[in-house]
Amino acid sequence: MKTFETVEAYRPWRKGMLAGARIGFVPTMGALHQGHAKLIRQSMSENDVTVLSIFVNPTQFNQKSDFENYPSTLVEDLAMAEKLGVDAVFAPKLASALYPKGYRVKVTEDILSKELCGAHRPGHFDGVLTVVMKLFNIVRPTHAYFGEKDYQQYLLVKEMVEDYFIDLKLVPVPTEYESSGLALSSRNARILPEHKIMAPLLHRAMVEFDRVDDARAAVEDAGFVVDYLEDKHLENGETRRFAAAWLGDVRLIDNVKL
Ligand code: PAF
């Protein structure tokens, strides 16, 4: 497995790929778990080569403490990537590798990015779209894999790919859940032991109650502080129930198709 820390180091390797090769890409912020493994396995089964990126992107955090506390497990992540058979990892250590002139040029969206998570985390999706645009331009994948747990993120990246005529296929991958019903997330590592038992109730309430207000009341009764829990009709014709809720200082998100 090749590992690259800079754009300059990665590019010659990418140039060596045969024209027409299928390059699968799984962008991550590390702290890899089985949800990421599912994205990697799917990419490997559908492409000639799979590239993983590991970069905790500072511009998508609207709270300094969240950025500073974001789990970092690079050694374990690289071991897992190697075991899974990833071909190359792009893992810049320094933010300046991706933001050489700081955060001056931004990709922004005006409607969906201001709703749901965007309403509670101002600037979050600008940071996500900006770094994903950079990563697409560096990695130059033919296929890119995004987890449906961050469905709003997937929809916004899809909008960006279409709007900027980016020549790749975006592949959404269904969320991976623990047997308890908790959606897998890198942030789960920070859930306090006393909150562990409550965490799966978020997903359970989202699927068990027909009325969104009843789901929200059940989640609040269980002790979560809810940012939002709402049903949303999407431009693609789907209706999904979206939620973000806090357990202590850990923010969990989930969504289900109705
Ligand atoms: O979903 C994530 O892990 C991040 O938002 C992403 C897509 C890697 C961009 O930093």
Tab-separated table of C-alpha atoms and ligand atoms in Angstrom:
chain	number	residue	atom	x	y	z
A	1	MET	CA	0.000	0.000	0.000
A	2	LYS	CA	1.342	3.417	-0.967
A	3	THR	CA	0.953	6.341	1.418
A	4	PHE	CA	1.278	9.979	0.381
A	5	GLU	CA	1.360	13.080	2.585
A	6	THR	CA	1.480	15.751	-0.095
A	7	VAL	CA	-0.193	16.570	-3.391
A	8	GLU	CA	3.234	16.637	-5.077
A	9	ALA	CA	3.989	13.093	-3.902
A	10	TYR	CA	0.586	11.704	-4.920
A	11	ARG	CA	0.351	13.147	-8.428
A	12	PRO	CA	3.093	11.110	-10.188
A	13	TRP	CA	1.524	7.887	-8.835
A	14	ARG	CA	-1.877	8.907	-10.200
A	15	LYS	CA	-0.325	9.859	-13.553
A	16	GLY	CA	1.031	6.312	-13.796
A	17	MET	CA	-2.519	4.881	-13.950
A	18	LEU	CA	-3.589	3.522	-17.316
A	19	ALA	CA	-6.120	5.635	-19.216
A	20	GLY	CA	-9.526	4.064	-18.641
A	21	ALA	CA	-8.599	2.581	-15.246
A	22	ARG	CA	-11.427	2.734	-12.707
A	23	ILE	CA	-10.173	4.645	-9.674
A	24	GLY	CA	-12.421	4.317	-6.612
A	25	PHE	CA	-12.102	6.933	-3.882
A	26	VAL	CA	-13.197	6.823	-0.238
A	27	PRO	CA	-12.699	10.203	1.498
A	28	THR	CA	-12.550	10.012	5.315
A	29	MET	CA	-11.431	11.923	8.381
A	30	GLY	CA	-9.904	8.743	9.828
A	31	ALA	CA	-10.895	6.928	13.046
A	32	LEU	CA	-11.950	4.190	10.650
A	33	HIS	CA	-14.726	1.767	11.602
A	34	GLN	CA	-16.786	-0.922	9.896
A	35	GLY	CA	-18.867	1.730	8.090
A	36	HIS	CA	-15.687	2.886	6.330
A	37	ALA	CA	-14.691	-0.749	5.710
A	38	LYS	CA	-17.984	-1.221	3.865
A	39	LEU	CA	-17.249	1.792	1.605
A	40	ILE	CA	-13.719	0.500	0.954
A	41	ARG	CA	-14.916	-3.041	0.142
A	42	GLN	CA	-17.536	-1.719	-2.262
A	43	SER	CA	-14.975	0.513	-3.974
A	44	MET	CA	-12.542	-2.390	-4.263
A	45	SER	CA	-15.184	-4.635	-5.816
A	46	GLU	CA	-16.147	-2.011	-8.416
A	47	ASN	CA	-12.772	-0.485	-9.365
A	48	ASP	CA	-9.249	-1.386	-10.488
A	49	VAL	CA	-7.656	0.723	-7.771
A	50	THR	CA	-8.963	2.154	-4.477
A	51	VAL	CA	-7.624	5.349	-2.922
A	52	LEU	CA	-8.475	6.303	0.665
A	53	SER	CA	-7.952	9.785	2.063
A	54	ILE	CA	-7.498	10.534	5.749
A	55	PHE	CA	-7.635	14.209	6.620
A	56	VAL	CA	-9.379	15.884	9.552
A	57	ASN	CA	-10.567	18.938	7.675
A	58	PRO	CA	-10.423	22.006	9.955
A	59	THR	CA	-12.732	24.154	7.820
A	60	GLN	CA	-15.793	21.964	8.367
A	61	PHE	CA	-15.708	22.258	12.168
A	62	ASN	CA	-17.652	25.180	13.522
A	63	GLN	CA	-16.455	24.520	17.083
A	64	LYS	CA	-12.750	24.518	17.885
A	65	SER	CA	-13.258	21.967	20.683
A	66	ASP	CA	-15.002	19.519	18.309
A	67	PHE	CA	-12.025	19.746	15.936
A	68	GLU	CA	-9.507	19.335	18.752
A	69	ASN	CA	-11.366	16.356	20.240
A	70	TYR	CA	-11.915	14.591	16.932
A	71	PRO	CA	-10.476	11.078	17.351
A	72	SER	CA	-7.146	10.493	15.634
A	73	THR	CA	-5.999	6.887	15.125
A	74	LEU	CA	-3.691	7.088	12.100
A	75	VAL	CA	-1.566	4.028	12.919
A	76	GLU	CA	-4.636	1.792	13.357
A	77	ASP	CA	-6.296	3.359	10.287
A	78	LEU	CA	-3.310	2.573	8.068
A	79	ALA	CA	-3.176	-1.004	9.395
A	80	MET	CA	-6.893	-1.455	8.665
A	81	ALA	CA	-6.567	0.046	5.178
A	82	GLU	CA	-3.653	-2.257	4.396
A	83	LYS	CA	-5.534	-5.311	5.675
A	84	LEU	CA	-8.543	-4.436	3.534
A	85	GLY	CA	-6.315	-4.149	0.465
A	86	VAL	CA	-6.459	-0.396	-0.210
A	87	ASP	CA	-3.966	0.543	-2.948
A	88	ALA	CA	-3.076	4.060	-1.815
A	89	VAL	CA	-3.729	6.374	1.113
A	90	PHE	CA	-3.566	10.143	0.774
A	91	ALA	CA	-3.085	11.403	4.325
A	92	PRO	CA	-1.770	14.964	4.574
A	93	LYS	CA	-0.442	15.679	8.085
A	94	LEU	CA	-0.588	19.453	7.708
A	95	ALA	CA	-3.654	21.534	6.908
A	96	SER	CA	-1.382	23.693	4.744
A	97	ALA	CA	-0.988	20.736	2.351
A	98	LEU	CA	-4.610	21.325	1.300
A	99	TYR	CA	-4.904	25.015	2.238
A	100	PRO	CA	-1.556	26.491	1.128
A	101	LYS	CA	-3.006	30.011	1.064
A	102	GLY	CA	-5.467	29.501	3.894
A	103	TYR	CA	-9.217	29.224	3.482
A	104	ARG	CA	-9.855	31.980	0.963
A	105	VAL	CA	-11.529	30.267	-1.976
A	106	LYS	CA	-14.694	28.399	-0.953
A	107	VAL	CA	-17.334	26.213	-2.543
A	108	THR	CA	-20.718	27.204	-1.193
A	109	GLU	CA	-24.354	26.222	-1.700
A	110	ASP	CA	-27.277	28.410	-0.779
A	111	ILE	CA	-30.307	26.283	0.026
A	112	LEU	CA	-29.893	22.741	1.356
A	113	SER	CA	-26.581	23.593	3.046
A	114	LYS	CA	-28.410	26.056	5.312
A	115	GLU	CA	-30.988	23.496	6.522
A	116	LEU	CA	-30.834	20.549	8.980
A	117	CYS	CA	-27.156	20.217	10.056
A	118	GLY	CA	-26.334	23.425	8.189
A	119	ALA	CA	-28.757	25.433	10.348
A	120	HIS	CA	-26.969	24.235	13.490
A	121	ARG	CA	-23.390	24.215	12.189
A	122	PRO	CA	-22.917	27.444	10.222
A	123	GLY	CA	-20.236	27.094	7.543
A	124	HIS	CA	-19.971	23.326	7.996
A	125	PHE	CA	-21.025	22.399	4.471
A	126	ASP	CA	-18.884	25.119	2.854
A	127	GLY	CA	-15.928	23.421	4.534
A	128	VAL	CA	-17.070	19.972	3.393
A	129	LEU	CA	-17.713	20.990	-0.227
A	130	THR	CA	-14.452	22.920	-0.412
A	131	VAL	CA	-12.313	20.039	0.840
A	132	VAL	CA	-14.163	17.453	-1.269
A	133	MET	CA	-13.598	19.603	-4.373
A	134	LYS	CA	-9.876	19.782	-3.511
A	135	LEU	CA	-9.707	16.024	-2.880
A	136	PHE	CA	-11.503	15.230	-6.158
A	137	ASN	CA	-9.033	17.441	-8.053
A	138	ILE	CA	-6.043	15.800	-6.370
A	139	VAL	CA	-7.132	12.142	-6.316
A	140	ARG	CA	-8.914	12.300	-9.715
A	141	PRO	CA	-11.207	9.352	-9.068
A	142	THR	CA	-13.660	7.866	-11.539
A	143	HIS	CA	-15.944	6.711	-8.677
A	144	ALA	CA	-16.367	8.215	-5.197
A	145	TYR	CA	-18.068	6.503	-2.248
A	146	PHE	CA	-20.088	8.378	0.393
A	147	GLY	CA	-21.957	6.898	3.369
A	148	GLU	CA	-25.691	7.541	3.583
A	149	LYS	CA	-25.417	8.304	7.300
A	150	ASP	CA	-24.394	11.786	6.161
A	151	TYR	CA	-27.181	11.890	3.602
A	152	GLN	CA	-27.334	15.691	3.508
A	153	GLN	CA	-23.594	15.722	2.783
A	154	TYR	CA	-24.098	13.141	0.002
A	155	LEU	CA	-26.879	15.264	-1.579
A	156	LEU	CA	-24.747	18.402	-1.455
A	157	VAL	CA	-21.693	16.686	-2.940
A	158	LYS	CA	-23.972	15.287	-5.676
A	159	GLU	CA	-25.246	18.801	-6.377
A	160	MET	CA	-21.656	20.084	-6.579
A	161	VAL	CA	-20.567	17.252	-8.901
A	162	GLU	CA	-23.493	17.960	-11.237
A	163	ASP	CA	-23.222	21.745	-11.077
A	164	TYR	CA	-19.463	21.816	-11.684
A	165	PHE	CA	-19.580	19.065	-14.349
A	166	ILE	CA	-17.116	16.940	-12.372
A	167	ASP	CA	-16.457	13.799	-14.360
A	168	LEU	CA	-17.016	11.031	-11.814
A	169	LYS	CA	-19.755	8.744	-10.547
A	170	LEU	CA	-20.894	9.297	-6.986
A	171	VAL	CA	-21.924	6.104	-5.178
A	172	PRO	CA	-24.058	6.325	-1.997
A	173	VAL	CA	-23.536	3.406	0.409
A	174	PRO	CA	-26.212	2.449	2.993
A	175	THR	CA	-25.455	3.178	6.652
A	176	GLU	CA	-23.877	0.433	8.747
A	177	TYR	CA	-25.546	-0.092	12.175
A	178	GLU	CA	-24.314	-1.832	15.330
A	179	SER	CA	-26.524	-4.776	16.374
A	180	SER	CA	-27.966	-2.388	19.010
A	181	GLY	CA	-29.249	-0.114	16.221
A	182	LEU	CA	-26.680	2.674	16.673
A	183	ALA	CA	-25.384	4.066	13.366
A	184	LEU	CA	-21.605	3.589	13.158
A	185	SER	CA	-19.684	6.851	13.453
A	186	SER	CA	-16.154	7.907	14.372
A	187	ARG	CA	-17.709	10.068	17.098
A	188	ASN	CA	-19.195	6.988	18.854
A	189	ALA	CA	-15.778	6.416	20.443
A	190	ARG	CA	-16.469	9.510	22.571
A	191	ILE	CA	-19.880	8.373	23.920
A	192	LEU	CA	-19.599	8.055	27.712
A	193	PRO	CA	-20.132	4.538	29.142
A	194	GLU	CA	-23.283	5.712	30.980
A	195	HIS	CA	-24.755	6.999	27.697
A	196	LYS	CA	-23.964	3.868	25.641
A	197	ILE	CA	-27.262	2.183	26.453
A	198	MET	CA	-29.297	5.237	25.397
A	199	ALA	CA	-27.509	5.859	22.098
A	200	PRO	CA	-29.450	3.280	19.979
A	201	LEU	CA	-32.770	4.855	21.048
A	202	LEU	CA	-32.323	7.614	18.495
A	203	HIS	CA	-32.564	5.244	15.539
A	204	ARG	CA	-35.246	3.139	17.210
A	205	ALA	CA	-37.523	6.152	17.739
A	206	MET	CA	-36.937	7.320	14.155
A	207	VAL	CA	-38.203	4.034	12.712
A	208	GLU	CA	-40.853	3.121	15.311
A	209	PHE	CA	-43.014	6.250	15.365
A	210	ASP	CA	-45.181	7.279	12.413
A	211	ARG	CA	-45.498	10.858	13.644
A	212	VAL	CA	-42.270	12.804	13.727
A	213	ASP	CA	-43.389	14.721	16.838
A	214	ASP	CA	-43.824	11.441	18.737
A	215	ALA	CA	-40.337	10.342	17.664
A	216	ARG	CA	-38.878	13.628	18.863
A	217	ALA	CA	-40.696	13.398	22.228
A	218	ALA	CA	-39.403	9.831	22.744
A	219	VAL	CA	-35.833	10.887	21.981
A	220	GLU	CA	-36.064	13.866	24.344
A	221	ASP	CA	-37.618	11.699	27.086
A	222	ALA	CA	-34.665	9.325	26.735
A	223	GLY	CA	-32.325	12.211	27.622
A	224	PHE	CA	-31.079	13.458	24.248
A	225	VAL	CA	-30.893	17.158	23.449
A	226	VAL	CA	-32.363	17.329	19.953
A	227	ASP	CA	-30.958	19.748	17.343
A	228	TYR	CA	-33.579	18.627	14.837
A	229	LEU	CA	-35.742	15.635	14.083
A	230	GLU	CA	-37.817	16.253	10.972
A	231	ASP	CA	-39.310	14.655	7.890
A	232	LYS	CA	-38.162	16.230	4.683
A	233	HIS	CA	-39.372	15.887	1.107
A	234	LEU	CA	-36.329	15.989	-1.125
A	235	GLU	CA	-35.892	17.247	-4.667
A	236	ASN	CA	-35.215	13.669	-5.810
A	237	GLY	CA	-38.783	12.734	-4.778
A	238	GLU	CA	-37.805	10.834	-1.620
A	239	THR	CA	-39.032	11.584	1.868
A	240	ARG	CA	-36.508	11.020	4.631
A	241	ARG	CA	-36.569	11.483	8.377
A	242	PHE	CA	-33.429	13.296	9.516
A	243	ALA	CA	-32.129	13.718	13.073
A	244	ALA	CA	-29.236	15.194	14.987
A	245	ALA	CA	-29.174	14.935	18.769
A	246	TRP	CA	-26.665	15.318	21.568
A	247	LEU	CA	-25.775	12.756	24.194
A	248	GLY	CA	-23.596	14.720	26.597
A	249	ASP	CA	-21.098	16.439	24.320
A	250	VAL	CA	-21.357	13.911	21.491
A	251	ARG	CA	-23.578	14.785	18.549
A	252	LEU	CA	-25.202	11.821	16.793
A	253	ILE	CA	-26.858	12.018	13.383
A	254	ASP	CA	-28.990	9.556	11.462
A	255	ASN	CA	-31.601	9.460	8.713
A	256	VAL	CA	-34.086	6.903	7.415
A	257	LYS	CA	-36.042	6.651	4.176
A	258	LEU	CA	-39.813	6.858	4.799
B	1	PAF	O1	-17.742	12.464	5.804
B	1	PAF	C1	-16.572	12.799	6.111
B	1	PAF	O2	-15.835	12.035	6.745
B	1	PAF	C2	-16.066	14.176	5.729
B	1	PAF	O3	-17.073	15.127	5.769
B	1	PAF	C3	-15.351	14.186	4.363
B	1	PAF	C4	-16.293	13.811	3.234
B	1	PAF	C5	-14.179	13.203	4.385
B	1	PAF	C6	-14.800	15.583	4.086
B	1	PAF	O4	-13.893	15.992	5.056
